[in-house]
Tab-separated table of C-alpha atoms in Angstrom:
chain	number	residue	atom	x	y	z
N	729	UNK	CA	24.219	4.794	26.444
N	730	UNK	CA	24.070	4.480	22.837
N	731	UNK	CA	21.119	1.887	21.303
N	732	UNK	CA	21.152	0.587	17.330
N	733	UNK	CA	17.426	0.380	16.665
N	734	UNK	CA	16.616	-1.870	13.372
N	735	UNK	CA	13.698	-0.662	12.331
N	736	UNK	CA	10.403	-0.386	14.405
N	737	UNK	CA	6.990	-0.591	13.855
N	738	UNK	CA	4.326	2.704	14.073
N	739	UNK	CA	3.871	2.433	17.712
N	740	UNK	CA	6.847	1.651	18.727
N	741	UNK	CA	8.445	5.140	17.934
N	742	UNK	CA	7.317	6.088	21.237
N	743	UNK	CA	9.804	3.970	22.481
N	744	UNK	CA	12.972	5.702	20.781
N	745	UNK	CA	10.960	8.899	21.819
N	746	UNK	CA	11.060	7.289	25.725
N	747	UNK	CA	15.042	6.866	24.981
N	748	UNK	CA	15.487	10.010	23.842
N	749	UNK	CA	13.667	11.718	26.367
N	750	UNK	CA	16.472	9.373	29.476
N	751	UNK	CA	19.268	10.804	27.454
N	752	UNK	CA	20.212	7.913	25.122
N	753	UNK	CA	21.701	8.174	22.047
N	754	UNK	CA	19.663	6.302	19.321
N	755	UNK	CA	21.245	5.218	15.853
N	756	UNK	CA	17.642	4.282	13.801
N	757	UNK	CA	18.712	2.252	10.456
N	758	UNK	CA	15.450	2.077	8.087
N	759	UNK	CA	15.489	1.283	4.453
N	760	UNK	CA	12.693	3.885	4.492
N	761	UNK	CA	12.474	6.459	7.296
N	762	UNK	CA	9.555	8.504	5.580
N	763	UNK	CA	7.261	5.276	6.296
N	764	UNK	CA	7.410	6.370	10.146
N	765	UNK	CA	7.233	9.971	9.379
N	766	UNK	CA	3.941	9.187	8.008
N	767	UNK	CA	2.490	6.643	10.694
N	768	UNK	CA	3.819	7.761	13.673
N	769	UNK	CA	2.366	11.411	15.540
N	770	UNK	CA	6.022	11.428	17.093
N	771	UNK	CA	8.266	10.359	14.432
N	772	UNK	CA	9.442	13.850	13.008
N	773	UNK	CA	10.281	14.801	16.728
N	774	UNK	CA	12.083	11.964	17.298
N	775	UNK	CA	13.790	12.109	13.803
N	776	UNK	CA	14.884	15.896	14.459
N	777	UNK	CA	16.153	15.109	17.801
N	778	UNK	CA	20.101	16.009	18.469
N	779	UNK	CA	20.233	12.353	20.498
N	780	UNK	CA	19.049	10.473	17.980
N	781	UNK	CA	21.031	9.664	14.158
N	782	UNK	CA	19.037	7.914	11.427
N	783	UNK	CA	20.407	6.161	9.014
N	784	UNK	CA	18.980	5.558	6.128
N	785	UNK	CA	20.129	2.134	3.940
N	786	UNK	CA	18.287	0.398	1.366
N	787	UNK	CA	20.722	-2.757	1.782
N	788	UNK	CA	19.703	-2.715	5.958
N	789	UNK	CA	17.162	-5.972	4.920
N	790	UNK	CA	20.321	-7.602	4.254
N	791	UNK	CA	21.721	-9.146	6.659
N	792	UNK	CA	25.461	-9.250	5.720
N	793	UNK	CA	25.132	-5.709	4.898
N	794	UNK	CA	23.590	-4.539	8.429
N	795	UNK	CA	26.405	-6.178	10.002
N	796	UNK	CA	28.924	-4.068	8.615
N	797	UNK	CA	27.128	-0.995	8.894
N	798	UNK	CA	26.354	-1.589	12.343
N	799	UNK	CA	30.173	-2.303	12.615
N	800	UNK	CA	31.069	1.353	11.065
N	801	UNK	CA	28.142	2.771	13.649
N	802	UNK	CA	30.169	0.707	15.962
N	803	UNK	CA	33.575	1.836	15.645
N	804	UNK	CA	32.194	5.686	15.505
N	805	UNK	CA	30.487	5.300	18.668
N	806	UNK	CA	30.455	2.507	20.747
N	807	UNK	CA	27.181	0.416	20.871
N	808	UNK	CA	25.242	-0.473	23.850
N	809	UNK	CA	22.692	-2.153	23.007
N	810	UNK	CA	20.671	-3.646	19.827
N	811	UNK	CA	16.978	-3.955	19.362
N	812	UNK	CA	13.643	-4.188	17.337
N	813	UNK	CA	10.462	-3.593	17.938
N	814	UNK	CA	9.524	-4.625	14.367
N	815	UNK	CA	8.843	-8.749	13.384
N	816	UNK	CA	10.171	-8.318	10.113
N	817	UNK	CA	14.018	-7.515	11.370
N	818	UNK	CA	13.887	-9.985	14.851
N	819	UNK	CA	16.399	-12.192	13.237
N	820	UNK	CA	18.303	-9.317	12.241
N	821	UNK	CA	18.687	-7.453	15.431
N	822	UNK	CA	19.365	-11.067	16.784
N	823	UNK	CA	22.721	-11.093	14.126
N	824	UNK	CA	23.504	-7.808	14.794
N	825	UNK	CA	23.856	-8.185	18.297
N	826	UNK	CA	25.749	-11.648	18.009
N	827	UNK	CA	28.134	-9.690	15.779
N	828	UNK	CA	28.453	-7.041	18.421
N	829	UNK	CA	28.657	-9.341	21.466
N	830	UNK	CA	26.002	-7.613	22.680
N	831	UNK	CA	22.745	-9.352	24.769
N	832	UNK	CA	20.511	-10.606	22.341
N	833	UNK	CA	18.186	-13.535	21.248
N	834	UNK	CA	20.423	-16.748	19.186
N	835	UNK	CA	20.003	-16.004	16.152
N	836	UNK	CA	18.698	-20.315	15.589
N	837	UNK	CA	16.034	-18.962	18.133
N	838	UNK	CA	14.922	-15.757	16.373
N	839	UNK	CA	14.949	-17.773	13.204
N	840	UNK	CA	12.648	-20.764	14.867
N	841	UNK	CA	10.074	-18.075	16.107
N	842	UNK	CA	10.124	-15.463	12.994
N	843	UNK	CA	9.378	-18.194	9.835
N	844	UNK	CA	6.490	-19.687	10.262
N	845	UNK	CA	7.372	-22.817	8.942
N	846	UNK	CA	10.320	-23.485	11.113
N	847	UNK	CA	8.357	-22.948	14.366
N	848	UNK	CA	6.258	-25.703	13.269
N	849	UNK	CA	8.721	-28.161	12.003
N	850	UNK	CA	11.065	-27.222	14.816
N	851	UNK	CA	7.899	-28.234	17.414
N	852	UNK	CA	6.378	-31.084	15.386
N	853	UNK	CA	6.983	-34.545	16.951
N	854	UNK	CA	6.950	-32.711	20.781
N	855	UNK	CA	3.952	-32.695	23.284
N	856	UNK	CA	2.897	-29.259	22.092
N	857	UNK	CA	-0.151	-28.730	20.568
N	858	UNK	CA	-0.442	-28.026	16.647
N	859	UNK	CA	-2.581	-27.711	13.826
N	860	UNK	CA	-1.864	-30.344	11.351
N	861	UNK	CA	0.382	-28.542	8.636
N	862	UNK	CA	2.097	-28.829	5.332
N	863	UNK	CA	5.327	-26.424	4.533
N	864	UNK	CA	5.618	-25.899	0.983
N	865	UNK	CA	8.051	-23.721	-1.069
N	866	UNK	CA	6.860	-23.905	-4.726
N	867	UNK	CA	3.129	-22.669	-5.542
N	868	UNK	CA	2.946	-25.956	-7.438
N	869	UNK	CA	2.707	-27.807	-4.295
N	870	UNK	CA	0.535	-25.828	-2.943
N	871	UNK	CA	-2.549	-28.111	-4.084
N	872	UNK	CA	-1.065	-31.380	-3.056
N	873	UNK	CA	-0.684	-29.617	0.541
N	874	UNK	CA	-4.324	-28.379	0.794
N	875	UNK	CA	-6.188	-31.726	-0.051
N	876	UNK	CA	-4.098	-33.301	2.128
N	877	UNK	CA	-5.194	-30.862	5.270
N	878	UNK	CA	-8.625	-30.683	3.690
N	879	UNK	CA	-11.365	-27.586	3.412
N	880	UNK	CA	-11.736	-25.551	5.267
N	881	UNK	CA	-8.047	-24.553	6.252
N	882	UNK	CA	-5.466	-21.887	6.626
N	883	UNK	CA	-2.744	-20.500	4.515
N	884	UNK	CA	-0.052	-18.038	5.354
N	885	UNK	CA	3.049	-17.205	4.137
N	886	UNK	CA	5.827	-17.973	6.619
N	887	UNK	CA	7.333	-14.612	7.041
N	888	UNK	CA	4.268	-12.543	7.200
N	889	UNK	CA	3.030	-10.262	9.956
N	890	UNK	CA	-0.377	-7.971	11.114
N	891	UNK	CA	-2.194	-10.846	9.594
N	892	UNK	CA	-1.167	-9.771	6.327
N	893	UNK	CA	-2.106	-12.445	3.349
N	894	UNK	CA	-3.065	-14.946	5.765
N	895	UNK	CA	-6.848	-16.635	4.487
N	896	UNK	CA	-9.099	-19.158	5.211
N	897	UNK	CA	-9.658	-21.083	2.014
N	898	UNK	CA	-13.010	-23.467	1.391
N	899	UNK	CA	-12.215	-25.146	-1.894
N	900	UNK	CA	-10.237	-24.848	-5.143
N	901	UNK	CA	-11.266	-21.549	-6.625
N	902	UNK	CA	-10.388	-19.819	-3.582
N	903	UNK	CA	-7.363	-21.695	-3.620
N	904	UNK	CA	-6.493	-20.279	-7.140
N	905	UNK	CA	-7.651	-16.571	-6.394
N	906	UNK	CA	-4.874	-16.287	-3.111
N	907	UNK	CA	-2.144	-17.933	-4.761
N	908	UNK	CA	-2.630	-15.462	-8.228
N	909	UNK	CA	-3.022	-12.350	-5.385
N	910	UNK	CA	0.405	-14.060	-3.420
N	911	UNK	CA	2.239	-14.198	-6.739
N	912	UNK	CA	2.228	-10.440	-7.018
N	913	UNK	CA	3.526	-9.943	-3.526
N	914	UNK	CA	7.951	-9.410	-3.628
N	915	UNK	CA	7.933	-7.441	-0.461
N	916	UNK	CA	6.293	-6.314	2.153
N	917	UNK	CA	7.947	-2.626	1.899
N	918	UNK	CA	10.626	-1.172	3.831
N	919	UNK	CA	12.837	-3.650	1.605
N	920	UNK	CA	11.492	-6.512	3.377
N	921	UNK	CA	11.313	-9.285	0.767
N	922	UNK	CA	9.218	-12.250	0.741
N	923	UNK	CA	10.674	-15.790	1.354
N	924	UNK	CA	8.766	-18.689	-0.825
N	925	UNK	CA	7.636	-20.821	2.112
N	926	UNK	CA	3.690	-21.117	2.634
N	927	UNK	CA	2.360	-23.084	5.353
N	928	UNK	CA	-1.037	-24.583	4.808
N	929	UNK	CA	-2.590	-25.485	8.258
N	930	UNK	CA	-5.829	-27.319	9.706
N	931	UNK	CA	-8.057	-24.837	10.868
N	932	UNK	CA	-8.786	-24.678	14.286
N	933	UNK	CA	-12.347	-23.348	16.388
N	934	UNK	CA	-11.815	-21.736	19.451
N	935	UNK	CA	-11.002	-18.239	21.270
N	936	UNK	CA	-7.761	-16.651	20.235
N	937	UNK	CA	-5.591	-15.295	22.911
N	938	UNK	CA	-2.235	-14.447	23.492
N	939	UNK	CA	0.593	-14.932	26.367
N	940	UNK	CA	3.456	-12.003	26.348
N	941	UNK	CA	6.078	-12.939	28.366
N	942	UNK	CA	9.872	-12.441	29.054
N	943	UNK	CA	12.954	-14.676	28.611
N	944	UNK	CA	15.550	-13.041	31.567
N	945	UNK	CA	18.963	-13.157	30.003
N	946	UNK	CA	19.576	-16.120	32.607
N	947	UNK	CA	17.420	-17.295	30.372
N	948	UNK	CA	14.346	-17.809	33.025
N	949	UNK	CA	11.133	-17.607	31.356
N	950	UNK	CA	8.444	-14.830	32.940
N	951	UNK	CA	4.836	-15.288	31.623
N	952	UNK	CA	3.511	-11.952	32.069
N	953	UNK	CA	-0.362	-12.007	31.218
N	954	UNK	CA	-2.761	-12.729	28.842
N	955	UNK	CA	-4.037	-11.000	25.992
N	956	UNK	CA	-8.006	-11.741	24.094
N	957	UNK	CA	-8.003	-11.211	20.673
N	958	UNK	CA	-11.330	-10.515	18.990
N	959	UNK	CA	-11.484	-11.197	15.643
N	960	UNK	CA	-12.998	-10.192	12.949
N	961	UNK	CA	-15.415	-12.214	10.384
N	962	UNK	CA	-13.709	-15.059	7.946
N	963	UNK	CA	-12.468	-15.556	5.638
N	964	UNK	CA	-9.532	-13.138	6.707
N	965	UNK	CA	-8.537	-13.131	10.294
N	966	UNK	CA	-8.229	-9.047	11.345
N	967	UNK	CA	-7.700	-8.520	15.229
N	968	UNK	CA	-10.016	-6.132	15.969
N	969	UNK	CA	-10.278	-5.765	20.293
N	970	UNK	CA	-8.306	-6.983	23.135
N	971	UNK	CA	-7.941	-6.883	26.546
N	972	UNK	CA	-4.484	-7.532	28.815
N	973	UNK	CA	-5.199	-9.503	32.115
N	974	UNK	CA	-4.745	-11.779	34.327
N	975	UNK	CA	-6.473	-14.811	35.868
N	976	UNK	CA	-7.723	-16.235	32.151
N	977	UNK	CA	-9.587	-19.647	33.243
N	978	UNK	CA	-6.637	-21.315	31.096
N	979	UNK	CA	-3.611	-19.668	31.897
N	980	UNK	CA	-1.953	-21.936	34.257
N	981	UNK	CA	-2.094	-24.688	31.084
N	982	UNK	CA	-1.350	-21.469	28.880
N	983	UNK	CA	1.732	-20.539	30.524
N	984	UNK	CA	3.122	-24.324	31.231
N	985	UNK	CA	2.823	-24.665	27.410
N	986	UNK	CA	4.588	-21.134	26.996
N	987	UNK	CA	7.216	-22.486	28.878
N	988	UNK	CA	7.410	-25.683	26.621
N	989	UNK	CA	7.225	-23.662	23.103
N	990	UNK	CA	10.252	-21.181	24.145
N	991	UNK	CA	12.284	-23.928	25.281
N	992	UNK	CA	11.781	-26.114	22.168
N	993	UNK	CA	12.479	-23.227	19.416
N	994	UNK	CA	15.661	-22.104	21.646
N	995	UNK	CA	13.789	-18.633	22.463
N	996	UNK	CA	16.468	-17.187	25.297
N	997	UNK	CA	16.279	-13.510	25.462
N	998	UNK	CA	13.772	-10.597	25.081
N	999	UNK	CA	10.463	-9.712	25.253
N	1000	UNK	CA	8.172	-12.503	23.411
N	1001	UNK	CA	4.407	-12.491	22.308
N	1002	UNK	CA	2.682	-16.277	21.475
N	1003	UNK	CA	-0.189	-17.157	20.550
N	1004	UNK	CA	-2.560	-20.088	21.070
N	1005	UNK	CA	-6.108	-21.157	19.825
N	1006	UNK	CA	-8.535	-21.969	22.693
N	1007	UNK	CA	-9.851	-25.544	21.079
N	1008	UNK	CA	-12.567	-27.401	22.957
N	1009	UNK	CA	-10.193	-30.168	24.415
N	1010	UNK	CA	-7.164	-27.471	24.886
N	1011	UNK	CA	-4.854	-24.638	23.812
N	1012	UNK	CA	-3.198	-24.880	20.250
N	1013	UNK	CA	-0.423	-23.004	19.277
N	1014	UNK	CA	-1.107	-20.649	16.500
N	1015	UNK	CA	2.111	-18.659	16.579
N	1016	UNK	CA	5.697	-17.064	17.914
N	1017	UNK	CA	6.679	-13.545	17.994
N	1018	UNK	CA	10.404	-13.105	19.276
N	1019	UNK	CA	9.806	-9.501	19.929
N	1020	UNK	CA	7.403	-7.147	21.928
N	1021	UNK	CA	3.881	-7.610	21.451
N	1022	UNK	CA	2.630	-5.012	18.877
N	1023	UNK	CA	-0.084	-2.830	18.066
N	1024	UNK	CA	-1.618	-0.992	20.947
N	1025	UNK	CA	-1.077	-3.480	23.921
N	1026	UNK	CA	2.484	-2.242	25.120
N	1027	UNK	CA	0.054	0.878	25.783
N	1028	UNK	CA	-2.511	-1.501	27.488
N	1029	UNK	CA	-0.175	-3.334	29.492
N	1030	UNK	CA	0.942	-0.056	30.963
N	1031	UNK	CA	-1.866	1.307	31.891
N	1032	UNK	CA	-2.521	-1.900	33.694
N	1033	UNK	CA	0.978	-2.576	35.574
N	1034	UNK	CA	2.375	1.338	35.866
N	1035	UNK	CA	5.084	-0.413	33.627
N	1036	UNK	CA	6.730	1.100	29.962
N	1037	UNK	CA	7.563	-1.704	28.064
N	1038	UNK	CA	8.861	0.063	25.167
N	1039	UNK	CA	11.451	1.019	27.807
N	1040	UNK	CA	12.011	-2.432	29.400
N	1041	UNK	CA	12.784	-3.541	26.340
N	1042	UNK	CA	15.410	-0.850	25.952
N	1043	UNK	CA	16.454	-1.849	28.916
N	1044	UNK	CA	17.404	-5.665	28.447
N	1045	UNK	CA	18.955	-4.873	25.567
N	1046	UNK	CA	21.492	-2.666	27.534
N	1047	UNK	CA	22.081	-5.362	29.759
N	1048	UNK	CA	19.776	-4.416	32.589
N	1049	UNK	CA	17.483	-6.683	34.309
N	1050	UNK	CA	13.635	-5.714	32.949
N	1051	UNK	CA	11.129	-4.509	35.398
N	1052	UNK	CA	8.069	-7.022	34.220
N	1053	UNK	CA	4.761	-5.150	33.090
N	1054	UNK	CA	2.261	-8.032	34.699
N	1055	UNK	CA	-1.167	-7.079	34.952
N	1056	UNK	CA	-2.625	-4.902	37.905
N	1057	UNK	CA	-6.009	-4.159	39.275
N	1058	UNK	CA	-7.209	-1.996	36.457
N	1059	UNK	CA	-7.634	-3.701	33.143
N	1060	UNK	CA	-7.153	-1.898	30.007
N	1061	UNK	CA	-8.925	-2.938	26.899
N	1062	UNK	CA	-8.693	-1.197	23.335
N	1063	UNK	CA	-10.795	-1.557	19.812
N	1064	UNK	CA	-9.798	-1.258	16.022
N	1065	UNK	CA	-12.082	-0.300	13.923
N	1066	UNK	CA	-12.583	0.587	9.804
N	1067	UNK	CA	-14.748	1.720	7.287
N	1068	UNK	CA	-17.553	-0.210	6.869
N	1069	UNK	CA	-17.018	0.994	2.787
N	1070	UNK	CA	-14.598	2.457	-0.037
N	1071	UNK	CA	-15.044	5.807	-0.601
N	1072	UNK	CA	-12.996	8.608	0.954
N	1073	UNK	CA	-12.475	9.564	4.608
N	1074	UNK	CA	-14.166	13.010	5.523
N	1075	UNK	CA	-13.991	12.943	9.111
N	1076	UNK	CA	-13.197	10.912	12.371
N	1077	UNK	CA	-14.242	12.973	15.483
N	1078	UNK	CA	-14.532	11.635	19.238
N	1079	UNK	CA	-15.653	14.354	21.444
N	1080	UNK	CA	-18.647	12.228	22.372
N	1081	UNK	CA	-16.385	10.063	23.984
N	1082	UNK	CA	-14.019	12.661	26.195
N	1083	UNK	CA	-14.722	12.418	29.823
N	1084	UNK	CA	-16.915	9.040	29.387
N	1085	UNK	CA	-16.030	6.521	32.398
N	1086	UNK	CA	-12.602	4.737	31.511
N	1087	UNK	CA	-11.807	6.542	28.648
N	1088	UNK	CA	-7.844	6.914	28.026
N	1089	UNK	CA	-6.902	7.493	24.371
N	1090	UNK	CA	-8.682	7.546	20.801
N	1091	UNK	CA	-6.534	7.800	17.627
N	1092	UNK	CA	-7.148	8.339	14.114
N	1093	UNK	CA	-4.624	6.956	11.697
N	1094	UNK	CA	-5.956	8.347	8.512
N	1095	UNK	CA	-6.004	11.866	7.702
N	1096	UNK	CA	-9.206	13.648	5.855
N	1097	UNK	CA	-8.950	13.401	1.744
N	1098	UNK	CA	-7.521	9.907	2.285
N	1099	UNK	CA	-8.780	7.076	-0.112
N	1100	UNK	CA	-9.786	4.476	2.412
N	1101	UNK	CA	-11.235	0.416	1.594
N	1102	UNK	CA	-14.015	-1.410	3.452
N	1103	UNK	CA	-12.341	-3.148	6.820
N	1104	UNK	CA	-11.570	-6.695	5.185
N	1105	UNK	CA	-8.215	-7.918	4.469
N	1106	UNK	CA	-5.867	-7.293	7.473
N	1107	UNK	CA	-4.775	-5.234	10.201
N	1108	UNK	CA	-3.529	-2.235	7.875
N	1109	UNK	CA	-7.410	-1.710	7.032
N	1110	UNK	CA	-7.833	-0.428	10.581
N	1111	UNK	CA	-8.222	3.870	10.181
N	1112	UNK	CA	-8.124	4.140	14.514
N	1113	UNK	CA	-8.408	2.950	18.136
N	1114	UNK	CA	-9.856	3.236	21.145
N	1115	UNK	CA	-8.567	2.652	24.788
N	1116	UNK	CA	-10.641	2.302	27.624
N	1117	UNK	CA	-9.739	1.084	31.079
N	1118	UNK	CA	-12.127	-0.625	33.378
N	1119	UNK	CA	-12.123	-2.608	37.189
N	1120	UNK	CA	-11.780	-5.866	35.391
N	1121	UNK	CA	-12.245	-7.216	31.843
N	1122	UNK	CA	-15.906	-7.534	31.232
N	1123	UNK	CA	-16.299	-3.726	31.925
N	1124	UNK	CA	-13.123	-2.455	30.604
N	1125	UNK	CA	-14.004	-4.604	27.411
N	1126	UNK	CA	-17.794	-3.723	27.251
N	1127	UNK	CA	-17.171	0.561	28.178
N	1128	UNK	CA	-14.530	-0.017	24.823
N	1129	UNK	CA	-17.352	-1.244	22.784
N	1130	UNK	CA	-20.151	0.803	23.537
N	1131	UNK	CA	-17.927	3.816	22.596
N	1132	UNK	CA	-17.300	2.528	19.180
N	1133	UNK	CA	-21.209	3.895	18.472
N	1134	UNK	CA	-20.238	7.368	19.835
N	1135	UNK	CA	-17.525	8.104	16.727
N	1136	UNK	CA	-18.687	10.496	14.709
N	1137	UNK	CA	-17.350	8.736	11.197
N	1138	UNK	CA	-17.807	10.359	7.835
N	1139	UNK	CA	-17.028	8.777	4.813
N	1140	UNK	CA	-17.703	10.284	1.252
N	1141	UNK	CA	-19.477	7.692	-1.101
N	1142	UNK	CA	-20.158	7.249	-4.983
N	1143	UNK	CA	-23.765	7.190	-5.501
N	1144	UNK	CA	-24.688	3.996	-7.346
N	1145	UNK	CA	-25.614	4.931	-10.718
């Protein structure tokens, strides 16, 4: 079978590599291949693999100008599927796939749940649960639309990801410091560009969580399990440790409110990731992914259901039915973590943590030599991870912490003169 991947994300190279490794054929179409080269441990194997073509196109963020490309792939090979595991290019795989009559998410649906600002005008006026919000699409009414949420309160920009530019602001100067730092943001690389559309929202107290879940392409919607989110301190909002489970005191509200969100935005295919704020009188959506959770919990959910769901999503996208990864009797939980300063990474070593009770995987990101900034801004500060598995989510969680102590972490300093 022959699968068009548009783009990916870092982690989920190991997916292509999972294709590769069945006997697929994988067309990859980046504007900037070298990015994965340089994030991903399996990239250049994947990239030098006699399976697997990439194609590289500096026009692939537009969408007129995927479609014929993927129409030349097309007519050289016949397409089987289309996919993404990356947020930036859901509405994109969603075209291409519509192009190629191929099973996909509607395109209205991929739209509704990638911009921000459409999920919430799309949902406002239903029974589901939102922050009070203001959509704007000139900086000049950006003022207008924070007094009239009030302080303290979030801004993002519609389109963003990994938490990326997304602040809690608690009164004017702030205000004038994000949208000067915003104004010097075109892209976010990869020849994504930036659409104008901020959305300025109440902020919300409570626990943040997530529900991943799949839409069947009978369009039946599976809530799989639920995943914590720890974050780190305001006024930026970096995930920094999770855990994917089952039996969340909430989820039975969680998942009949799932349910409700897909419906409403016209979500009907794929793999899906939401998330909700935990308020004191209920759940509050926060967000919509139309795409395969990210970071390290495809790994997590794994190791918890004996399911790949890099390869289940291959796999609805060729038409099969999905085997569901839903949470098993071992919990997996994994950590982030950062410098604590600027300066310039020396070493990241973790044989303290080899052979400890639960241990599964620790990665470094950065290399030694590497310029790195204090943990602070978003989720491309994090320099590693750390996976631990446990008998259920207090230990799995609380083995995952205690390890973070045991990384030997060297970071070279200037002295203060």
């Amino acid at each position: 079978m022959h699968i068009l991947m548009v783009e990916c994300n870092p982690n989920g190279i190991a997916g292509i590599a999972n294709a590769l490794e069945l006997g697929h054929d994988v067309t990859f179409v980046s504007a900037d291949p070298d990015f994965y080269l340089g994030a991903s441990p399996l990239a250049e194997a994947a990239f030098a693999h006699d399976k697997c073509d990439v194609i590289k196109s500096t026009e692939a963020f537009s969408i007129d100008e995927l479609e014929r490309l993927a129409k030349e792939i097309n007519a050289r090979k016949p397409v089987h599927g289309v996919m993404t595991y990356s947020e930036y290019h859901t509405v994109h795989a969603a075209s291409v796939a519509r192009s190629l009559g191929l099973p996909g998410m509607s395109v209205e649906g991929a739209l509704n749940a990638r911009h921000k600002h459409r999920t919430r005008l799309t949902l406002e006026n239903t029974d589901v649960r939102q922050p009070r919000f203001v959509a704007v699409s000139d900086p000049k009414d950006m003022a207008a639309a924070v007094h009239e949420i009030g302080f303290p309160c979030v801004v993002k920009p519609s389109d963003g990801t990994a938490s990326l530019h997304v602040l809690l602001l608690r009164d004017d100067q702030e205000l004038t410091d994000y949208l000067a730092e915003l104004a010097t943001v075109d892209d976010y690389g990869r020849g994504v560009t930036r659409i104008p559309e901020i959305v300025v929202e109440e902020f919300i107290e409570g626990e943040l969580v997530s529900v991943e879940a799949c839409v069947l392409q009978s369009g039946e919607i599976v809530n799989l399990g639920i995943t914590d989110r720890n974050l780190s301190g305001f006024p930026y909002f970096i995930e920094m440790g999770l855990t994917y489970f089952s039996g969340h005191p909430l989820q039975d509200e969680l998942f009949a409110m799932n349910e409700k969100v897909l419906k409403g935005l016209g979500v009907d295919f794929g793999f899906i990731h939401a998330e909700y704020f935990l308020a004191a009188d209920g759940p509050v959506l926060c967000e919509v992914n139309g795409r395969l959770t990210g970071g390290i919990v495809p790994q997590l959910m794994e190791l918890s259901s004996g399911v790949n769901p890099y390869l289940e999503v291959i796999r609805q996208a060729l038409g099969e039915t999905p085997e569901l990864p839903v949470p098993g009797d071992v919990i997996a939980g994994g950590h982030w973590f950062g410098s604590p300063v600027d300066g310039e990474l020396v070493s990241i070593g973790f044989d303290k943590l080899k052979g400890t009770p639960g241990f599964e995987e620790a990665l470094a990101y950065a290399k030694p030599g590497r310029t790195v900034s204090r943990l602070s801004k978003s989720n491309f500060d994090w320099l590693g991870h750390l996976i631990y598995t446990g008998k259920d989510r207090d230990e799995a969680t609380g083995r995952v912490r205690a390890a973070l102590d045991d990384i030997d972490f060297t970071i070279k300093v200037q002295v203060a003169r």
